[in-house]
Amino acid sequence: MSEQTPALRLENITKTFPGVKALDDVSFSVLPGEVHALMGENGAGKSTLMKVLGGLHQPDDGQIIVGEQPVRMASPLDAKSKGIVFIHQELSLADELTVAENIYLGELPRKRFGLVDWRRLYAQTNEILKRLNVSFDARALVGDLSIANQQMVEIARALTVDAKAVIFDEPTASLTDAEKVVLFDVISDLKSSGVGIIYISHRMEEIFKITDRISVLRDGAYRGTLETSKTNDEDITQLMIGRTLDLSRNLAHHDVGDVVLKVDNLSCGHLYENVSFEVRHGEVVGFYGLVGAGRTAIAETLFGLREPTAGRIYLDGQPTRIHSPADAIRRGISLVPEDRKAQGLVLGMNCRDNMTLPQVDDLKAGPFVAEGAEIAIFDQYRDRLDIRTPGWRQSVGNLSGGNQQKIVIGKWLSMHPNVLIVDEPTRGIDVGSKSEIHNLIRDLAGLGYAVIVISSEMPEVLHVSDRIVAMFSGKIMRTFTSEEVTEDNLIQAISGLSADKVA
Amino acid sequence: MEPGTLSTYLKRGAIWGFIVLELIFFSIAGEFLSLSDKPFMDLDNMLLLFKQSAPIGIIAIGMTLIMINGNIDLSVGAIFAMSAVIFLDSMTWPIFAGLGDAVIPVAWVLALLTGVGLGAINGLIVWKTGVDAFIVTLGAMLGYRGLVFMYNGEQPTSHLNWTLVDFAEAQFLGIHTATWFLLGVTLVLWFIMTRTVHGRNAYAIGDNREAAVNAGIRVGPHFLINFMIIGFLAALSAVVFYAESGSVNPNDGELYELWAITAVVLGGTKLAGGSGSIISTFGGVLAIQLLRKGLGHIGADTETVNLVIGLILIAVLFLDRQLNLKGREALRI
């Protein structure tokens, strides 16, 4: 095996963004006919590496070698023409076009006068589809296909070029078990035809099932390659998280009070099933899991944005139904959403108006808004949360991410909620503001608030939470107390390995 | 001064600068080209200009609220016509025969209720079906116009009440009745938009609907109220205008929706919603009427007037876009 020329080789790739070294001297290679897993935590550099490989980013240093040729990927199209094909987690297909049109988009076979040669198009497509052994026809509309079949269309697209390496990015995220089996068959076919495959996934089960070797990235650097047959999940986790945490865990421990929020066997379609947990006064409960594990859907249900299909929510012991955000706010549940610009802030409005938006109706003097009262609230929370802005007239769109997040948090704190849900509290926020927000969350618990933190960053969850709920594909795998939790058992729980449920 | 303040003031003031330019241009050009020997900026002429601005102006003020919301209402012209028909016709209904001039307030209330009711239908459909306001009011535009034709066929609906005519032609403090209505509506809507919760919510919903929902704002009822407001204003516009003319053709009010939108856009309100100002729309209304009158003053015919207004509208939006792009580039540096 070691005698072979690799299908794809990355040598000393380095990529720096302002203030961050995203990739530091990364080298690894994929052999023809090999399935090579690329693993690492969120933020370890996997996606940056793939963007370099796909021509979306240019490396500062290092080179990419396809076969024996050093190449420069100028653009995604260029990467494809050099035989590097991506199957993305999010599919990029045109729903209203047929399978064949999607597969040959931009390079439809032509006849004279530039007319499309439909017969050749469908014949070629059906030939590829036969290789994939799929059940649909070249003339089917992509929008009518299941997600799994749409993924097959993407794969078929990869087969139209002479692919040297195919990169699968979390391909099973939205597939059922049966569909996964089909996908793995296709991967093994590709493999036997001599294509090198990079397989990015967090799911240990799959990694052990289909990969030959595993390379691990951590903090932007290459940490080693393991032979899948000679390793186990503990070694891999070790390699993935082998850092010393600069954050001390759980800054301060508070006494927790009564249960505020209790969720009993709540389900919402396929998004999550039979979820039960409770949150007490003075407690931060962290929700950790992969993207799509159902954490945000639970938050949206509690905030009235989704109707649960089964189960009950109790607030202070009383069964409660929450039909809209207005309902949730009235009952003292507030949500700091995942995407603060799209969901949390009115960017064109000033700081004061954003902060008082949910309660402006209560701040009236006769028919008019009492602007004095609004300014008083803004000033109070600007000081308390240390929001840095020239004044309340400043448009929120001009603030830094950290200060914007503080406006959203201040918006809810000024209404004294019972339960504060914070989804990805520090996404897109610089390191300094991150720790401020972490401290703030701990302080809030200290003041008796019940806080739910949803995060995809393990250090963050470990740092701020009193208890951690680990989720995997819509189910709670385990609930850890801060004494029990280790990076090891947490990463195993969210990869779907340990199903033992501890109350 | 905070960053961006100057450019904000410049942009807000742009429509007034444009009006001043128009006044200067038509005053000077009028000296050479006009057939009349009266100066363009004659007081009576200007007072008349305000009065003539009123019918579309009152609707445009309401359209500003709708467009700040991120919606649009194409049915205002048809609501205008339907309310006018009810207004004039109801004064001849036998059941009101004994009322004498007391029929006037009754007819007013009926016409205004017609406007509010038709607006409410639009609002309810937008709220309950989630269909885009453009489509809903496009359908309503055709449907309501159909109602107008069903009412009296191709025939005009006429009723002249001399008390009403006197009322419409009165000049309180030198200003015409219609102008007072326009000023009053502008003032009230300006207060609503700048000082009340409803106005605050309108901007928030237009700028970021999802964030507004997440702040607990009930967007559907909010839309309903706004469509009722613009329905009311379209009816009010009809009530004021037909007090004087006394006869409504089934085609009256056609294209009013587009003139109103033109005025709103000239005033700087974004089609996408989230920003805009009532006072600037008032400026936009005046600017259009000035153009019409001014071009007429120097001898241009109606076709030319429309062509020029169309060109100016596009030029203004192009300029606005250029200015905005400049601003963004400056931010990046």
Short mmCIF file of N, CA, C and O in Angstrom, two decimals, chain A residues 266-268 271-272 295-309 313 321-329 331 333-339 342-344 412 421 423 454, chain B residues 208-219:
data_model
loop_
_atom_site.label_atom_id
_atom_site.label_comp_id
_atom_site.label_asym_id
_atom_site.label_seq_id
_atom_site.Cartn_x
_atom_site.Cartn_y
_atom_site.Cartn_z
N LEU A 266 -41.01 15.17 25.47
CA LEU A 266 -41.37 16.05 24.37
C LEU A 266 -40.83 15.50 23.05
O LEU A 266 -39.69 15.05 22.98
N SER A 267 -41.68 15.55 22.01
CA SER A 267 -41.23 15.14 20.68
C SER A 267 -41.69 16.18 19.67
O SER A 267 -42.69 16.86 19.87
N CYS A 268 -40.93 16.27 18.59
CA CYS A 268 -41.35 17.16 17.50
C CYS A 268 -40.95 16.48 16.20
O CYS A 268 -39.83 16.63 15.72
N LEU A 271 -37.46 15.78 14.38
CA LEU A 271 -36.40 16.68 14.85
C LEU A 271 -35.82 16.20 16.18
O LEU A 271 -34.62 16.19 16.38
N TYR A 272 -36.74 15.82 17.10
CA TYR A 272 -36.26 15.21 18.34
C TYR A 272 -37.39 14.36 18.90
O TYR A 272 -38.56 14.59 18.60
N ARG A 295 -30.97 20.18 19.11
CA ARG A 295 -30.87 21.13 20.23
C ARG A 295 -31.64 22.41 19.94
O ARG A 295 -32.42 22.90 20.75
N THR A 296 -31.38 23.00 18.74
CA THR A 296 -32.04 24.26 18.41
C THR A 296 -33.55 24.06 18.27
O THR A 296 -34.33 24.92 18.68
N ALA A 297 -33.96 22.90 17.75
CA ALA A 297 -35.39 22.64 17.60
C ALA A 297 -36.08 22.62 18.97
O ALA A 297 -37.21 23.09 19.12
N ILE A 298 -35.40 22.09 19.99
CA ILE A 298 -35.98 22.10 21.34
C ILE A 298 -36.13 23.55 21.82
O ILE A 298 -37.17 23.94 22.35
N ALA A 299 -35.08 24.34 21.61
CA ALA A 299 -35.14 25.74 22.02
C ALA A 299 -36.29 26.45 21.33
O ALA A 299 -37.05 27.21 21.94
N GLU A 300 -36.46 26.17 20.03
CA GLU A 300 -37.53 26.82 19.28
C GLU A 300 -38.91 26.40 19.78
O GLU A 300 -39.85 27.18 19.78
N THR A 301 -39.02 25.15 20.22
CA THR A 301 -40.29 24.70 20.78
C THR A 301 -40.59 25.44 22.08
O THR A 301 -41.70 25.92 22.29
N LEU A 302 -39.58 25.54 22.94
CA LEU A 302 -39.79 26.22 24.22
C LEU A 302 -40.14 27.69 24.01
O LEU A 302 -40.81 28.31 24.83
N PHE A 303 -39.68 28.26 22.90
CA PHE A 303 -39.91 29.68 22.63
C PHE A 303 -41.16 29.89 21.75
O PHE A 303 -41.43 30.98 21.30
N GLY A 304 -41.89 28.82 21.49
CA GLY A 304 -43.16 28.98 20.77
C GLY A 304 -43.03 29.06 19.26
O GLY A 304 -43.98 29.40 18.57
N LEU A 305 -41.85 28.73 18.73
CA LEU A 305 -41.68 28.80 17.27
C LEU A 305 -42.03 27.48 16.59
O LEU A 305 -42.20 27.43 15.38
N ARG A 306 -42.09 26.40 17.37
CA ARG A 306 -42.49 25.10 16.84
C ARG A 306 -43.49 24.48 17.79
O ARG A 306 -43.34 24.59 19.00
N GLU A 307 -44.49 23.82 17.22
CA GLU A 307 -45.44 23.09 18.07
C GLU A 307 -44.91 21.69 18.29
O GLU A 307 -44.56 21.00 17.32
N PRO A 308 -44.84 21.23 19.53
CA PRO A 308 -44.41 19.85 19.75
C PRO A 308 -45.49 18.89 19.27
O PRO A 308 -46.67 19.24 19.25
N THR A 309 -45.07 17.68 18.86
CA THR A 309 -46.07 16.70 18.42
C THR A 309 -46.51 15.82 19.57
O THR A 309 -47.55 15.16 19.49
N ILE A 313 -44.73 20.45 28.59
CA ILE A 313 -43.80 21.41 29.16
C ILE A 313 -44.43 21.92 30.46
O ILE A 313 -45.61 22.29 30.47
N ARG A 321 -48.77 25.44 27.62
CA ARG A 321 -48.65 25.36 26.17
C ARG A 321 -48.13 26.70 25.66
O ARG A 321 -48.59 27.75 26.09
N ILE A 322 -47.19 26.64 24.75
CA ILE A 322 -46.57 27.87 24.25
C ILE A 322 -46.77 27.89 22.74
O ILE A 322 -46.20 27.07 22.02
N HIS A 323 -47.59 28.83 22.26
CA HIS A 323 -47.94 28.82 20.84
C HIS A 323 -47.16 29.82 20.01
O HIS A 323 -47.13 29.73 18.80
N SER A 324 -46.59 30.82 20.65
CA SER A 324 -45.90 31.86 19.88
C SER A 324 -44.83 32.48 20.76
O SER A 324 -44.86 32.34 21.98
N PRO A 325 -43.88 33.16 20.14
CA PRO A 325 -42.88 33.86 20.96
C PRO A 325 -43.54 34.83 21.94
O PRO A 325 -43.07 34.97 23.07
N ALA A 326 -44.63 35.47 21.50
CA ALA A 326 -45.30 36.39 22.41
C ALA A 326 -45.76 35.64 23.67
O ALA A 326 -45.60 36.14 24.79
N ASP A 327 -46.31 34.42 23.48
CA ASP A 327 -46.69 33.56 24.59
C ASP A 327 -45.50 33.27 25.51
O ASP A 327 -45.59 33.37 26.72
N ALA A 328 -44.40 32.86 24.87
CA ALA A 328 -43.21 32.48 25.62
C ALA A 328 -42.71 33.65 26.46
O ALA A 328 -42.40 33.51 27.64
N ILE A 329 -42.66 34.83 25.84
CA ILE A 329 -42.15 36.00 26.53
C ILE A 329 -43.05 36.33 27.72
O ILE A 329 -42.58 36.63 28.81
N ARG A 331 -44.65 34.31 29.47
CA ARG A 331 -44.42 33.34 30.53
C ARG A 331 -42.99 33.37 31.04
O ARG A 331 -42.58 32.50 31.80
N ILE A 333 -40.07 33.15 29.26
CA ILE A 333 -39.04 32.37 28.57
C ILE A 333 -38.45 33.25 27.47
O ILE A 333 -39.20 33.83 26.69
N SER A 334 -37.16 33.39 27.44
CA SER A 334 -36.59 34.21 26.38
C SER A 334 -35.47 33.46 25.68
O SER A 334 -34.83 32.58 26.25
N LEU A 335 -35.26 33.81 24.43
CA LEU A 335 -34.32 33.09 23.58
C LEU A 335 -33.33 34.06 22.95
O LEU A 335 -33.72 35.01 22.28
N VAL A 336 -32.06 33.79 23.17
CA VAL A 336 -31.01 34.49 22.43
C VAL A 336 -30.67 33.57 21.27
O VAL A 336 -30.08 32.52 21.47
N PRO A 337 -31.11 33.94 20.05
CA PRO A 337 -31.05 32.95 18.97
C PRO A 337 -29.65 32.72 18.42
O PRO A 337 -28.72 33.47 18.69
N GLU A 338 -29.58 31.64 17.64
CA GLU A 338 -28.34 31.17 17.07
C GLU A 338 -27.70 32.21 16.14
O GLU A 338 -26.51 32.48 16.21
N ASP A 339 -28.53 32.78 15.27
CA ASP A 339 -28.02 33.71 14.27
C ASP A 339 -28.47 35.10 14.67
O ASP A 339 -29.56 35.53 14.35
N ALA A 342 -29.71 37.60 11.87
CA ALA A 342 -30.93 37.28 11.14
C ALA A 342 -32.13 37.14 12.06
O ALA A 342 -33.25 37.41 11.67
N GLN A 343 -31.90 36.69 13.30
CA GLN A 343 -33.04 36.34 14.15
C GLN A 343 -33.18 37.19 15.40
O GLN A 343 -34.24 37.21 16.01
N GLY A 344 -32.10 37.88 15.78
CA GLY A 344 -32.14 38.55 17.08
C GLY A 344 -32.22 40.05 17.03
O GLY A 344 -32.76 40.68 17.93
N TRP A 412 -33.37 40.80 26.88
CA TRP A 412 -34.17 39.86 27.69
C TRP A 412 -33.98 40.10 29.17
O TRP A 412 -34.95 40.02 29.93
N ILE A 421 -32.71 31.12 27.39
CA ILE A 421 -32.10 30.13 26.50
C ILE A 421 -31.10 30.86 25.61
O ILE A 421 -31.46 31.84 24.96
N ASP A 423 -28.61 30.26 22.49
CA ASP A 423 -28.19 29.33 21.44
C ASP A 423 -26.89 29.84 20.84
O ASP A 423 -26.85 30.94 20.30
N ILE A 454 -26.92 26.35 24.57
CA ILE A 454 -26.72 25.40 23.49
C ILE A 454 -25.42 25.78 22.81
O ILE A 454 -25.24 26.95 22.47
N ASN B 208 -36.50 43.51 9.86
CA ASN B 208 -36.17 42.12 10.11
C ASN B 208 -37.38 41.43 10.74
O ASN B 208 -37.56 41.46 11.95
N ARG B 209 -38.17 40.82 9.87
CA ARG B 209 -39.42 40.24 10.33
C ARG B 209 -39.19 39.13 11.35
O ARG B 209 -39.90 39.02 12.35
N GLU B 210 -38.16 38.30 11.12
CA GLU B 210 -37.91 37.19 12.02
C GLU B 210 -37.54 37.70 13.42
O GLU B 210 -38.03 37.19 14.43
N ALA B 211 -36.68 38.71 13.46
CA ALA B 211 -36.29 39.26 14.75
C ALA B 211 -37.50 39.88 15.44
O ALA B 211 -37.63 39.81 16.66
N ALA B 212 -38.39 40.49 14.66
CA ALA B 212 -39.58 41.11 15.24
C ALA B 212 -40.47 40.04 15.86
O ALA B 212 -40.97 40.20 16.98
N VAL B 213 -40.66 38.93 15.14
CA VAL B 213 -41.45 37.82 15.69
C VAL B 213 -40.80 37.32 16.97
O VAL B 213 -41.47 37.08 17.98
N ASN B 214 -39.49 37.18 16.94
CA ASN B 214 -38.77 36.69 18.12
C ASN B 214 -38.82 37.67 19.28
O ASN B 214 -38.48 37.31 20.40
N ALA B 215 -39.17 38.92 19.01
CA ALA B 215 -39.32 39.88 20.10
C ALA B 215 -40.78 39.89 20.58
O ALA B 215 -41.16 40.74 21.37
N GLY B 216 -41.57 38.95 20.10
CA GLY B 216 -42.94 38.83 20.58
C GLY B 216 -43.93 39.72 19.88
O GLY B 216 -45.07 39.83 20.31
N ILE B 217 -43.52 40.37 18.79
CA ILE B 217 -44.46 41.23 18.05
C ILE B 217 -45.37 40.34 17.22
O ILE B 217 -44.90 39.43 16.51
N ARG B 218 -46.68 40.59 17.30
CA ARG B 218 -47.62 39.77 16.51
C ARG B 218 -47.79 40.43 15.15
O ARG B 218 -48.50 41.42 14.98
N VAL B 219 -47.07 39.86 14.18
CA VAL B 219 -46.94 40.49 12.88
C VAL B 219 -48.26 40.52 12.11
O VAL B 219 -48.60 41.53 11.48
#
